[in-house]
CSV table of C-alpha atoms and ligand atoms in Angstrom, one decimal:
chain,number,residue,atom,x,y,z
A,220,UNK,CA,0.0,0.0,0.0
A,221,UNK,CA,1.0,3.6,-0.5
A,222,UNK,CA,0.4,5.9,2.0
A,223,UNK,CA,-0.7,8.9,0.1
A,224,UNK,CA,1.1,12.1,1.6
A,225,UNK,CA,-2.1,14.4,2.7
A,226,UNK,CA,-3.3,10.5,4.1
A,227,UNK,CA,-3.4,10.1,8.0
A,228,UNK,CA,0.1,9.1,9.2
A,229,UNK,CA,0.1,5.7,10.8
A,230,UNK,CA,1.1,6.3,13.8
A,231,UNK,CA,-2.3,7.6,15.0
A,232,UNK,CA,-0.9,11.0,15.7
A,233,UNK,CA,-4.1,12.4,13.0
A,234,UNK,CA,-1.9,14.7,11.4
A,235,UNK,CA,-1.2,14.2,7.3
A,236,UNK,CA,1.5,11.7,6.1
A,237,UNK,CA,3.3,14.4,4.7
A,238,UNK,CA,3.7,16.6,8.1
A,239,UNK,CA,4.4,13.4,10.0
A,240,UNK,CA,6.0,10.4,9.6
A,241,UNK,CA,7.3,11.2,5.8
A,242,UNK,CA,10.2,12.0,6.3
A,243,UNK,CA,11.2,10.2,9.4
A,244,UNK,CA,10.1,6.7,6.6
A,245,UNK,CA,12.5,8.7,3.9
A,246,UNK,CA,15.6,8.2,6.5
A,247,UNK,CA,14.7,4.4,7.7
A,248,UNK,CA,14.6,3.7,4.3
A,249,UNK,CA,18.0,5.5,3.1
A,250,UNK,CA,19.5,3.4,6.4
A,251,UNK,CA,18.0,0.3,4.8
A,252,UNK,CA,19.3,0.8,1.3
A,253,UNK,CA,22.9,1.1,2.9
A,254,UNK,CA,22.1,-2.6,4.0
A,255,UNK,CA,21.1,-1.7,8.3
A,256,UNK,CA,18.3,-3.9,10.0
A,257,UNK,CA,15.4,-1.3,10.3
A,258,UNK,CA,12.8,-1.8,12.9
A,259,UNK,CA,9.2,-1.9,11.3
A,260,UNK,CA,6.4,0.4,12.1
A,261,UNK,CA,5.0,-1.3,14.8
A,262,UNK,CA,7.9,-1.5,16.8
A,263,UNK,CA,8.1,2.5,16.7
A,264,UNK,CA,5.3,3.3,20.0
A,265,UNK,CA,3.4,6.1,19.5
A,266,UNK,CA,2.9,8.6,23.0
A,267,UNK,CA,-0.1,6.6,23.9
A,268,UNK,CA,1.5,3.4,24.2
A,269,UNK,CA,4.8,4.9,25.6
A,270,UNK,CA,2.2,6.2,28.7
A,271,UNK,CA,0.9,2.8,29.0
A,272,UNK,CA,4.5,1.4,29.3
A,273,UNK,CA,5.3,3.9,32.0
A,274,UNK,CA,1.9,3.2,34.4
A,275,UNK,CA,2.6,-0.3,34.5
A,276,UNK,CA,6.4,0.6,35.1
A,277,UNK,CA,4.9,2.3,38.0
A,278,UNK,CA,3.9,-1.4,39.6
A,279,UNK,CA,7.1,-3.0,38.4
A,280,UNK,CA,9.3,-0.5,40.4
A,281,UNK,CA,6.9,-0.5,43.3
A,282,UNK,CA,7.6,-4.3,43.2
A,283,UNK,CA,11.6,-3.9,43.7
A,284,UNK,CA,11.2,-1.0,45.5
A,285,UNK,CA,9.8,-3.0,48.4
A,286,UNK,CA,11.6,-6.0,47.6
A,287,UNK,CA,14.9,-3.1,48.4
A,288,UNK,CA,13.0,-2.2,51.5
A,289,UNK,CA,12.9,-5.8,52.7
A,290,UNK,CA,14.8,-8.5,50.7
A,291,UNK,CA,17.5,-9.7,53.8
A,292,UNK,CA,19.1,-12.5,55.3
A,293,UNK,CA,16.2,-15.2,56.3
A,294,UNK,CA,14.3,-14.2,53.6
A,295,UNK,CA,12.9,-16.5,51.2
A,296,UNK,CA,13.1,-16.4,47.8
A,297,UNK,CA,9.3,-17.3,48.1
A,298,UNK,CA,8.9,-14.8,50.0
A,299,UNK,CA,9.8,-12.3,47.5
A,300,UNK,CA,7.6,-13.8,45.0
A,301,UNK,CA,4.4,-13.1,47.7
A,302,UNK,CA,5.5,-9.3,47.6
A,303,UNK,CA,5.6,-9.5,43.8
A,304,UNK,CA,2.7,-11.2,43.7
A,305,UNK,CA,1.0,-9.3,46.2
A,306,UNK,CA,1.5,-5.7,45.0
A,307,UNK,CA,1.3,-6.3,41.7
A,308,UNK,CA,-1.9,-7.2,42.5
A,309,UNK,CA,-2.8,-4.3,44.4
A,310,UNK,CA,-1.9,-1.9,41.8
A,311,UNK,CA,-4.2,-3.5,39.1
A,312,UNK,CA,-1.6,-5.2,37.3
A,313,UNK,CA,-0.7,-8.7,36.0
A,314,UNK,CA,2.6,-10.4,36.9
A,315,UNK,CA,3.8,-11.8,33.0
A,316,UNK,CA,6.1,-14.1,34.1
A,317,UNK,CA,3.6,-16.1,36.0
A,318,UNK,CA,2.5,-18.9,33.6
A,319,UNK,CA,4.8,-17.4,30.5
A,320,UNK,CA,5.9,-20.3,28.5
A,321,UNK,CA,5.3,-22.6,31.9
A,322,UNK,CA,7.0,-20.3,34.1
A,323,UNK,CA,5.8,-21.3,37.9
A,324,UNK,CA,5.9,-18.1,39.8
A,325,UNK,CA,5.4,-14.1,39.5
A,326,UNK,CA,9.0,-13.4,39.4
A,327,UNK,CA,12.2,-14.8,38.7
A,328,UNK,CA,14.9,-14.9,41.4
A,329,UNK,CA,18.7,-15.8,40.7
A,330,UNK,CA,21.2,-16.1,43.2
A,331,UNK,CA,25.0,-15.9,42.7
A,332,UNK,CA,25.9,-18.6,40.5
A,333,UNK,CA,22.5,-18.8,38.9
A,334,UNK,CA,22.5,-16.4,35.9
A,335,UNK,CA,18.2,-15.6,35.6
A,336,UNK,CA,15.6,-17.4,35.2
A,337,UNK,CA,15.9,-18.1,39.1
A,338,UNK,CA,12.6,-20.0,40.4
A,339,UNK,CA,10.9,-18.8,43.7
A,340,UNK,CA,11.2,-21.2,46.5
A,341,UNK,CA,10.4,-21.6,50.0
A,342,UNK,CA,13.5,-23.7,50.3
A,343,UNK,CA,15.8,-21.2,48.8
A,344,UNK,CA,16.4,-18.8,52.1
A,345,UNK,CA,19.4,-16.2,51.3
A,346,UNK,CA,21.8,-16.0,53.4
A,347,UNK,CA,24.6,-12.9,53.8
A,348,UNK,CA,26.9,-13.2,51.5
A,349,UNK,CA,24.6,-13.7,48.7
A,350,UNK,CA,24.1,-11.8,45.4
A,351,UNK,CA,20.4,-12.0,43.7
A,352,UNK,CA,18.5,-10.8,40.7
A,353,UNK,CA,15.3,-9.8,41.2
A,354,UNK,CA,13.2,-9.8,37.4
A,355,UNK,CA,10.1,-8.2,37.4
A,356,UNK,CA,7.5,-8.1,34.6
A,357,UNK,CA,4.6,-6.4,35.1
A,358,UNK,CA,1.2,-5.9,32.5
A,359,UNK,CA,-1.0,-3.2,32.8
A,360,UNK,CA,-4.2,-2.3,30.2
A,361,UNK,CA,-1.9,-4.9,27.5
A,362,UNK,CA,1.4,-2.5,28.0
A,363,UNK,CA,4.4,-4.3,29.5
A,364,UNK,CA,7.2,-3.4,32.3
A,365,UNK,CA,10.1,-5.6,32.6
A,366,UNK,CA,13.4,-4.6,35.0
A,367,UNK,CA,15.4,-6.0,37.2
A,368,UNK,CA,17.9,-5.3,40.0
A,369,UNK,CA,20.6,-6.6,42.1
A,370,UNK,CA,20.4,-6.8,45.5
A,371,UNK,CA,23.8,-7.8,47.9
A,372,UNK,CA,22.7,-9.7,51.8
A,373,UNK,CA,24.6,-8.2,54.6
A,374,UNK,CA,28.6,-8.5,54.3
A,375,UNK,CA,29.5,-9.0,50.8
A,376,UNK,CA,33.0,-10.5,49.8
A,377,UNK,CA,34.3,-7.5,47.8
A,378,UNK,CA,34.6,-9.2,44.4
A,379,UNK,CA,30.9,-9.6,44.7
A,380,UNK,CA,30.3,-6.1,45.4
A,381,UNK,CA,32.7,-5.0,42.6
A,382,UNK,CA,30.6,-7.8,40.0
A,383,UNK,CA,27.3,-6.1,41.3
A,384,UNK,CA,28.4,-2.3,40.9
A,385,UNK,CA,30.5,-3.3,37.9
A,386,UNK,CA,27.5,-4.4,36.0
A,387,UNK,CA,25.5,-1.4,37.1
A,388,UNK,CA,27.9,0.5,35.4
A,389,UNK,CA,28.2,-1.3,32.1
A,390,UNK,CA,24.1,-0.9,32.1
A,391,UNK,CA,24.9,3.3,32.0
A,392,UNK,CA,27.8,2.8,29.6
A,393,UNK,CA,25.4,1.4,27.2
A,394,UNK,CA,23.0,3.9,28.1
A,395,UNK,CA,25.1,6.5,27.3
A,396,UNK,CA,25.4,4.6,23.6
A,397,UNK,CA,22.0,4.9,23.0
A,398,UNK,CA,21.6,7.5,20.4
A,399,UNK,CA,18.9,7.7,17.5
A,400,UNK,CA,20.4,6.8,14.1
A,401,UNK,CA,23.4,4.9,15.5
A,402,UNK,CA,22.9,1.0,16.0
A,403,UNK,CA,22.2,-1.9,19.1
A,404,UNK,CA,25.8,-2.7,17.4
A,405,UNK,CA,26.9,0.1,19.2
A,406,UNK,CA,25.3,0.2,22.4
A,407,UNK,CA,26.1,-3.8,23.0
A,408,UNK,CA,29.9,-3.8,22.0
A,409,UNK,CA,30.4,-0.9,24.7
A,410,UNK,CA,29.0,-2.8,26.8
A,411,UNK,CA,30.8,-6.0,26.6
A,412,UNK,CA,34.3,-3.7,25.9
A,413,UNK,CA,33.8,-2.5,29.7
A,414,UNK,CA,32.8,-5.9,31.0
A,415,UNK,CA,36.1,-7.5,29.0
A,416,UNK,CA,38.0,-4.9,30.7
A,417,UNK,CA,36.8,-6.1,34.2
A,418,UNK,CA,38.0,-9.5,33.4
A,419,UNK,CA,33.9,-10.9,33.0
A,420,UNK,CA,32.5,-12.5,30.1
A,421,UNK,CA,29.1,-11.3,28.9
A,422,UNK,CA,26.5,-14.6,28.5
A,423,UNK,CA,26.1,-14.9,24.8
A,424,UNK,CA,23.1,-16.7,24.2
A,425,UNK,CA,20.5,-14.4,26.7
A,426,UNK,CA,19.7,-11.2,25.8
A,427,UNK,CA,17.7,-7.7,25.9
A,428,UNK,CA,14.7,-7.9,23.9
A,429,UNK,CA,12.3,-5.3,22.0
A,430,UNK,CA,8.8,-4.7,24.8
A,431,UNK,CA,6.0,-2.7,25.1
A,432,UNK,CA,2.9,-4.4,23.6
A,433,UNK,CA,4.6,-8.1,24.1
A,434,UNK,CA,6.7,-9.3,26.6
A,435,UNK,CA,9.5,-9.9,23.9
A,436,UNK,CA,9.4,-8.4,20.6
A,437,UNK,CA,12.2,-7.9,18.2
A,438,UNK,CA,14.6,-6.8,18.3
A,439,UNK,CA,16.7,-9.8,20.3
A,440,UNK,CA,19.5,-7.4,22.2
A,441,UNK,CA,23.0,-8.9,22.3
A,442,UNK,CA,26.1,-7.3,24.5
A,443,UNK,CA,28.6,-9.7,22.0
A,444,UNK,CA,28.6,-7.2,19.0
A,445,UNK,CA,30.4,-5.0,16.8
A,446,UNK,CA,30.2,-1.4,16.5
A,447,UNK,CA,27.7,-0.1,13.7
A,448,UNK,CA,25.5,-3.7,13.3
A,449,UNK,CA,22.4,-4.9,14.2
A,450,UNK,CA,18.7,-3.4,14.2
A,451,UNK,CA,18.8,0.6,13.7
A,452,UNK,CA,17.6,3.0,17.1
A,453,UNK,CA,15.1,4.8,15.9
A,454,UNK,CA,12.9,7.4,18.0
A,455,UNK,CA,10.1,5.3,19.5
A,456,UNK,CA,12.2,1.6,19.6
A,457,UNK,CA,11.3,0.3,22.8
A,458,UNK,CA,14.1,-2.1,24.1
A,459,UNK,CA,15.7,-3.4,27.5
A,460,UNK,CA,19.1,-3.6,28.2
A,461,UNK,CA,20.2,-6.5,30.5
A,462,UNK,CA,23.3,-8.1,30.5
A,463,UNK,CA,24.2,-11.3,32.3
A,464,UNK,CA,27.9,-10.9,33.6
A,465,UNK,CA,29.8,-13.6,34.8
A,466,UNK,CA,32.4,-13.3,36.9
A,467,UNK,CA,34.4,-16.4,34.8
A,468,UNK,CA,33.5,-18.1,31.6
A,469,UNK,CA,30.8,-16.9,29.6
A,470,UNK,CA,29.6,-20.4,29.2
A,471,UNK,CA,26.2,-21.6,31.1
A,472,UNK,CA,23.8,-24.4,31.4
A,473,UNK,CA,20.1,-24.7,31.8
A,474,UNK,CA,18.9,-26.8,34.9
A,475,UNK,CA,17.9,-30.0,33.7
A,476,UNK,CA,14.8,-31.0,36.5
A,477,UNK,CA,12.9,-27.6,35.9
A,478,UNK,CA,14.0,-26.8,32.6
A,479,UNK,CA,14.3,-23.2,33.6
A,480,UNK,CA,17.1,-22.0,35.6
A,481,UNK,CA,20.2,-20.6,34.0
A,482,UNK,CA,23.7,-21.1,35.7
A,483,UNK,CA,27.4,-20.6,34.9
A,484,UNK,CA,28.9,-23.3,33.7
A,485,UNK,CA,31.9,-23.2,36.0
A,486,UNK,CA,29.9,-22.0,39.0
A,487,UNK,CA,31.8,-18.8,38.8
A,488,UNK,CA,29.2,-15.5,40.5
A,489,UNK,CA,26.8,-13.8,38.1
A,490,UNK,CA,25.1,-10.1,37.9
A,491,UNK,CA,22.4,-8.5,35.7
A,492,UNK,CA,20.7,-5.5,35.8
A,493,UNK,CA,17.6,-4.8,33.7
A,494,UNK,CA,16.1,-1.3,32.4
A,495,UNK,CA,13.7,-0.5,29.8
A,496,UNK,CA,14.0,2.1,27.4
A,497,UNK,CA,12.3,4.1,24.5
A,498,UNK,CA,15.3,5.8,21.9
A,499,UNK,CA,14.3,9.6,21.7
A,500,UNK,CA,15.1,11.9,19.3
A,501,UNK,CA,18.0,13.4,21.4
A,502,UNK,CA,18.8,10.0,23.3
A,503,UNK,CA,16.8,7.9,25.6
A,504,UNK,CA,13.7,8.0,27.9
A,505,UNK,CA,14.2,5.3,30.8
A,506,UNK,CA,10.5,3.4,31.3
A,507,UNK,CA,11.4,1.0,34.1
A,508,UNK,CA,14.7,0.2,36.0
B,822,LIG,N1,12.0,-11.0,32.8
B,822,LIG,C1,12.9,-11.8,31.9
B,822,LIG,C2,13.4,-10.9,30.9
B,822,LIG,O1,14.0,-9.9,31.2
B,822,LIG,C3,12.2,-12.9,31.3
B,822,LIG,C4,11.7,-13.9,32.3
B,822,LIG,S1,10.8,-15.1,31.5
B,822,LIG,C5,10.3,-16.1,32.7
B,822,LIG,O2,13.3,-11.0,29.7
B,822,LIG,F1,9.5,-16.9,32.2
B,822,LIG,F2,11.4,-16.7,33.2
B,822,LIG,F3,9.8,-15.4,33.6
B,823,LIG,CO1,13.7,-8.5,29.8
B,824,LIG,CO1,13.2,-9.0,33.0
């Protein structure tokens, strides 16, 4: 189909093609002709859905909010998972992760070793010492949140700590690589350079993932890239950035009896921090984190 140019963009903003959209479909296009990947249109979220994104953002961060206020030693993973649950609930939202492809429980708890896909459990009680991702997704009205943080239990040995803040940073380094018109290329080799430079090895095969209206979209989000590849940031790409970083081999396995968890292969610690993001036309607006 042609969009004629005095024809209502499609974004839904009513205006004409022509004072819309035109031109910003003239540059994705030139980008494709020079051979980049180039998001379709409905990967680009119009305000409306980028609001939607950001209320049930609101109930994801409440969720690790409180799970900050309280998470400790004693605590249970399950225990977490009631909070999740629990508030998520309150607030009018849906936890995704409960029931997702099989997925057991409302949130997805990995400690140290254990690289995400973590599953809730009254027997799993942390203990100081111990470093754990806490993933929440969270659907309100069809839009989607998805985050995660790190959180450290009491005395931490200080390679831990480092791991943990280390991978905090490497989430702002790509941040501050997330420019419209450059490429995921970019953002995920800086990334991984800073990692390398730590002496950790970015997971390979686990990514970040295109969100908003799905809990993952395209594009797939790699940290083990080169400079000026994969999928084009355009304005309105909605995206989460979430490296696993291990503190040894990049290599992992997937936990034979529940088919879920994801550990390092040579049971060396592992940290990941999660934010969501929409590309703007100067940089980046953060949704959840
Ligand atoms: N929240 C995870 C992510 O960041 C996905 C978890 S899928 C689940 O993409 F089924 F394990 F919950
Ligand atoms: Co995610
Ligand atoms: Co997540």
């Amino acid at each position: 189909m042609i969009l004629g140019r005095n024809s209502q963009c499609w974004c839904g903003s009513g205006l004409k093609y022509k004072n819309c959209h035109e031109s910003f479909d003239e540059k994705i296009k030139d980008f494709k002709r020079r051979g980049y990947k180039v998001p379709e249109h409905d990967l680009i979220k119009t305000p409306e859905q980028i609001a939607g994104c950001k209320a049930a953002a609101k109930i994801n961060m409440a969720c690790l909010d409180y799970v900050g206020a309280h998470i400790g030693e004693g605590v249970t993973t399950q225990d977490i998972d009631d909070w999740v649950s629990r508030i998520t609930r309150e607030m009018g939202g849906i936890s995704a992760t409960l029931g997702y492809e099989g997925f057991p429980k409302s949130v997805c708890t990995s400690i140290n070793s254990q690289v995400c896909h973590g599953i809730p459990s009254e027997e799993d009680v942390l203990e100081e010492g111990d470093i754990v991702n806490v993933d929440c997704t969270t659907i309100l009205n069809g839009y989607y949140a998805d985050s995660s943080r790190m959180f450290m239990i009491g005395d931490v040995a200080p390679e831990a700590r480092e791991l943990v803040e280390d991978v905090h940073e490497a989430v702002n380094i790509g941040l501050a690589a997330v420019k419209p018109w450059k490429t995921l290329g970019d953002m995920g080799y800086a990334v991984n350079e800073f990692c390398k430079s730590k002496g950790y090895s970015v997971v390979r095969e686990i990514g970040g993932h295109g969100v908003g209206l799905d809990f993952h979209e395209e594009p797939w989000v790699s940290y083990v890239t080169e400079p000026n590849t994969e999928m084009l940031m355009v304005p309105g790409l909605m995206f989460t950035i979430e490296p696993m970083v291990n503190m040894g081999a990049a290599d992992i396995f997937i936990d034979a009896e529940n088919d879920w968890t994801v550990y390092t292969d040579d049971d060396s610690l592992s940290a990941q921090w999660e934010v969501q993001i929409v590309v703007t036309e100067s940089g980046y607006e953060l949704i959840s984190w």
